[in-house]
Structure formats: structure tokens, C-alpha cells
mmCIF file of C-alpha atoms in Angstrom:
data_model
loop_
_atom_site.group_PDB
_atom_site.id
_atom_site.type_symbol
_atom_site.label_atom_id
_atom_site.label_comp_id
_atom_site.label_asym_id
_atom_site.label_seq_id
_atom_site.Cartn_x
_atom_site.Cartn_y
_atom_site.Cartn_z
ATOM 1 C CA MET A 1 7.637 30.183 -10.750
ATOM 2 C CA SER A 2 6.138 30.786 -7.142
ATOM 3 C CA PHE A 3 5.052 27.660 -5.099
ATOM 4 C CA ALA A 4 0.769 27.975 -4.606
ATOM 5 C CA ARG A 5 -0.746 25.147 -2.968
ATOM 6 C CA LYS A 6 -3.601 25.598 -5.540
ATOM 7 C CA THR A 7 -1.714 24.579 -8.480
ATOM 8 C CA SER A 8 1.289 22.070 -6.705
ATOM 9 C CA ALA A 9 0.709 18.661 -7.940
ATOM 10 C CA GLY A 10 2.517 17.556 -4.657
ATOM 11 C CA TYR A 11 0.480 19.704 -2.438
ATOM 12 C CA LEU A 12 -2.987 18.512 -3.685
ATOM 13 C CA VAL A 13 -2.071 15.067 -3.980
ATOM 14 C CA ASN A 14 -0.137 14.818 -0.170
ATOM 15 C CA HIS A 15 -3.865 16.790 0.425
ATOM 16 C CA LEU A 16 -5.985 13.986 -1.254
ATOM 17 C CA ALA A 17 -3.435 11.378 0.060
ATOM 18 C CA ARG A 18 -4.519 12.365 3.702
ATOM 19 C CA LEU A 19 -8.416 12.255 3.043
ATOM 20 C CA PHE A 20 -7.807 8.444 1.923
ATOM 21 C CA ALA A 21 -6.010 7.802 4.210
ATOM 22 C CA ALA A 22 -9.089 9.534 6.937
ATOM 23 C CA GLY A 23 -12.429 7.678 5.074
ATOM 24 C CA LEU A 24 -9.806 4.575 5.057
ATOM 25 C CA GLN A 25 -9.173 4.262 8.499
ATOM 26 C CA ALA A 26 -12.747 5.357 9.409
ATOM 27 C CA ARG A 27 -14.010 2.400 7.872
ATOM 28 C CA ILE A 28 -11.507 -0.531 8.046
ATOM 29 C CA LYS A 29 -10.989 0.440 12.251
ATOM 30 C CA PRO A 30 -14.189 -1.557 12.882
ATOM 31 C CA LEU A 31 -12.373 -4.322 11.204
ATOM 32 C CA GLY A 32 -9.124 -4.368 13.436
ATOM 33 C CA LEU A 33 -7.361 -2.474 10.421
ATOM 34 C CA SER A 34 -5.793 0.314 9.959
ATOM 35 C CA THR A 35 -4.005 2.464 7.234
ATOM 36 C CA GLY A 36 -0.546 1.211 7.750
ATOM 37 C CA THR A 37 -1.893 -2.725 7.732
ATOM 38 C CA PHE A 38 -3.936 -2.675 4.644
ATOM 39 C CA PRO A 39 -1.187 -2.530 2.298
ATOM 40 C CA ILE A 40 0.662 -5.148 3.885
ATOM 41 C CA MET A 41 -2.562 -7.328 3.764
ATOM 42 C CA LEU A 42 -3.117 -6.156 0.231
ATOM 43 C CA GLN A 43 -0.309 -7.643 -0.217
ATOM 44 C CA LEU A 44 -0.455 -11.015 1.413
ATOM 45 C CA TRP A 45 -4.280 -11.279 -0.271
ATOM 46 C CA GLU A 46 -2.432 -11.087 -3.482
ATOM 47 C CA GLN A 47 -0.137 -13.974 -2.459
ATOM 48 C CA ASP A 48 0.133 -15.361 0.792
ATOM 49 C CA GLY A 49 3.719 -16.038 2.033
ATOM 50 C CA ARG A 50 5.842 -13.256 1.101
ATOM 51 C CA SER A 51 9.029 -12.791 3.192
ATOM 52 C CA GLN A 52 9.583 -9.717 4.889
ATOM 53 C CA ARG A 53 11.953 -8.313 2.041
ATOM 54 C CA GLU A 54 9.845 -8.861 -0.823
ATOM 55 C CA LEU A 55 6.914 -6.815 1.479
ATOM 56 C CA VAL A 56 9.522 -3.611 1.947
ATOM 57 C CA GLN A 57 9.758 -3.874 -1.810
ATOM 58 C CA ALA A 58 6.951 -4.014 -2.892
ATOM 59 C CA LEU A 59 5.858 -1.496 -0.553
ATOM 60 C CA GLY A 60 8.788 0.700 -0.846
ATOM 61 C CA ILE A 61 8.256 1.314 2.825
ATOM 62 C CA GLU A 62 11.034 1.130 5.403
ATOM 63 C CA GLN A 63 12.256 -2.145 6.879
ATOM 64 C CA ALA A 64 11.505 -0.604 10.603
ATOM 65 C CA THR A 65 7.608 0.445 9.419
ATOM 66 C CA VAL A 66 7.352 -3.407 7.588
ATOM 67 C CA ALA A 67 8.911 -5.066 10.888
ATOM 68 C CA ASN A 68 6.705 -3.094 13.338
ATOM 69 C CA SER A 69 3.227 -3.316 11.374
ATOM 70 C CA LEU A 70 3.764 -7.057 10.827
ATOM 71 C CA ASN A 71 4.692 -7.144 15.084
ATOM 72 C CA ARG A 72 1.009 -5.679 15.980
ATOM 73 C CA MET A 73 -0.078 -8.093 13.095
ATOM 74 C CA GLU A 74 0.342 -10.721 14.571
ATOM 75 C CA ARG A 75 -0.492 -9.821 17.528
ATOM 76 C CA ASP A 76 -3.635 -9.022 16.570
ATOM 77 C CA GLY A 77 -4.373 -12.860 15.018
ATOM 78 C CA LEU A 78 -4.144 -11.458 11.736
ATOM 79 C CA ILE A 79 -0.628 -13.482 10.397
ATOM 80 C CA LEU A 80 1.449 -15.933 11.328
ATOM 81 C CA ARG A 81 5.564 -16.125 10.605
ATOM 82 C CA ARG A 82 7.405 -18.835 10.339
ATOM 83 C CA PRO A 83 10.522 -19.869 8.772
ATOM 84 C CA ASP A 84 11.056 -20.335 4.753
ATOM 85 C CA ASP A 85 11.013 -24.422 3.959
ATOM 86 C CA HIS A 86 14.203 -23.855 2.369
ATOM 87 C CA ASP A 87 15.931 -21.190 3.976
ATOM 88 C CA GLY A 88 15.449 -21.001 8.219
ATOM 89 C CA ARG A 89 17.264 -17.468 7.736
ATOM 90 C CA ILE A 90 13.857 -16.144 6.236
ATOM 91 C CA LYS A 91 10.404 -16.202 7.834
ATOM 92 C CA ARG A 92 7.287 -16.454 5.762
ATOM 93 C CA THR A 93 4.251 -13.881 6.781
ATOM 94 C CA TRP A 94 1.238 -16.263 6.179
ATOM 95 C CA LEU A 95 -2.171 -14.462 7.026
ATOM 96 C CA THR A 96 -4.669 -16.339 9.479
ATOM 97 C CA ALA A 97 -7.859 -17.768 8.959
ATOM 98 C CA HIS A 98 -9.126 -14.150 10.380
ATOM 99 C CA GLY A 99 -6.526 -12.001 8.878
ATOM 100 C CA ARG A 100 -8.116 -13.745 5.484
ATOM 101 C CA SER A 101 -11.926 -13.300 6.213
ATOM 102 C CA LEU A 102 -11.575 -10.037 6.113
ATOM 103 C CA HIS A 103 -9.706 -9.356 2.628
ATOM 104 C CA GLY A 104 -14.070 -8.864 1.537
ATOM 105 C CA PRO A 105 -14.838 -6.485 4.163
ATOM 106 C CA ALA A 106 -11.983 -4.464 3.159
ATOM 107 C CA VAL A 107 -11.575 -4.394 -0.449
ATOM 108 C CA GLN A 108 -15.486 -3.146 -0.202
ATOM 109 C CA ALA A 109 -14.634 -0.486 2.346
ATOM 110 C CA ALA A 110 -11.207 0.963 0.021
ATOM 111 C CA GLY A 111 -13.571 0.775 -2.958
ATOM 112 C CA ALA A 112 -15.866 2.882 -0.970
ATOM 113 C CA VAL A 113 -14.056 5.021 0.014
ATOM 114 C CA ASN A 114 -12.783 5.391 -3.844
ATOM 115 C CA ASP A 115 -16.222 5.923 -4.856
ATOM 116 C CA ASP A 116 -16.649 8.773 -2.304
ATOM 117 C CA ALA A 117 -13.969 10.435 -3.555
ATOM 118 C CA LEU A 118 -14.776 10.338 -6.642
ATOM 119 C CA ALA A 119 -18.011 10.806 -6.466
ATOM 120 C CA GLY A 120 -18.020 14.431 -8.473
ATOM 121 C CA LEU A 121 -16.169 13.220 -11.109
ATOM 122 C CA SER A 122 -17.707 11.575 -14.966
ATOM 123 C CA PRO A 123 -17.010 7.751 -15.224
ATOM 124 C CA ASP A 124 -14.278 9.281 -18.684
ATOM 125 C CA GLU A 125 -13.048 11.688 -15.326
ATOM 126 C CA ARG A 126 -12.468 9.149 -13.219
ATOM 127 C CA VAL A 127 -10.313 6.705 -16.130
ATOM 128 C CA VAL A 128 -8.027 10.405 -17.049
ATOM 129 C CA LEU A 129 -7.376 11.329 -13.113
ATOM 130 C CA ILE A 130 -6.151 7.148 -12.613
ATOM 131 C CA GLY A 131 -4.678 7.361 -15.948
ATOM 132 C CA LEU A 132 -2.777 10.448 -15.757
ATOM 133 C CA MET A 133 -1.557 9.617 -11.773
ATOM 134 C CA SER A 134 0.259 6.031 -12.346
ATOM 135 C CA LYS A 135 1.894 7.977 -15.245
ATOM 136 C CA ALA A 136 3.467 10.110 -13.103
ATOM 137 C CA ILE A 137 3.741 7.555 -10.505
ATOM 138 C CA ALA A 138 6.307 5.643 -13.261
ATOM 139 C CA THR A 139 8.382 8.776 -14.637
ATOM 140 C CA PHE A 140 8.440 9.636 -10.953
ATOM 141 C CA GLY A 141 11.861 8.185 -10.801
ATOM 142 C CA LYS A 142 13.272 8.697 -14.489
ATOM 143 C CA ASP A 143 15.685 11.168 -15.622
ATOM 144 C CA LYS A 144 14.486 13.773 -18.856
ATOM 145 C CA ASP A 145 15.689 10.693 -21.194
ATOM 146 C CA GLY A 146 12.825 8.370 -19.616
ATOM 147 C CA GLN A 147 16.285 6.364 -17.903
ATOM 148 C CA ASP A 148 15.962 5.084 -14.243
ATOM 149 C CA LYS A 149 17.581 7.456 -11.989
ATOM 150 C CA ASP A 150 19.540 4.743 -10.519
ATOM 151 C CA GLU A 151 20.719 3.265 -13.394
ATOM 152 C CA GLY A 152 24.364 3.615 -14.436
ATOM 153 C CA ASP A 153 26.130 3.601 -17.155
ATOM 154 C CA GLY A 154 27.762 0.747 -16.973
#
């Protein structure tokens, strides 16, 4: 099968992701957030006090990228990093009051980007699209038998 942009799932998903990112960036930049910090903020709004390792695992982002983002976020007054109560080698990341206060406006901005992007779809089409994307994400790392590619035989 030959490659064609208009029928390539990878190309189309990547293009859509860039459009979403640009729309999100435009809406959250006035809040002092970026598309690089937003996923970390989402994780911390869900569960404050995570370690850098936990953030890396949850987001699937390189450790160095998360470390650089956390440094910027701390500089910008969004987070504080403190040693873990039980293991001083681990630093926990905590939202500041300012970081917590951005939850509502930032999530509202992201919802508006989603609404704009999906405005041409019916409610049923939206459900189907989200379901298919979720299914593709869940099966991306599986082999043809549905097993995780990283799992060994023994």
C-alpha cells in the first residue's frame, strides 16, 4: 500500500494534534501556561505531590523534558518541589496557590479548544471518534495477539 497524506492515520492524527496544540497554546498562554506545562499541571491537579518519576511514567515524556518543564514551572511560581517525607532522595512536586488557581480557567480553555475542533461533528460522531482514538492508543503497544510488546515469555 502506498503512502498518501490524506489517508494516513499517522499523518492526520499528527496534523490534528498540531492544530489542537496551537489552539490550546493561544488560549492558555495568557494564564502563563504552555502546551509543555499543561500535561504536568493536569497530572498535579489530579494528584498533587507527585515525584518526577511518577510524572515521567504517567505522561510518557522523557525525563529530561519533564525536568526542564518543572524547572520553568518552579521559576514561574506554579509549583514547589520538596523532599519526600520518607525518602529525602525523592523530590515531590506541589502546586502553589497560584498553580491551583489556574485549574478552572485552563481546563475551560482546553474544553473550548475541543469544542471548536469537534464543532463539525454530531454528538454521536464525537463519541465514535473518541472511542476509536482511545482504542488505537490502547492497542498501539500490543502485538498481533494483543499482548504487550514489552512482555517476555518468562
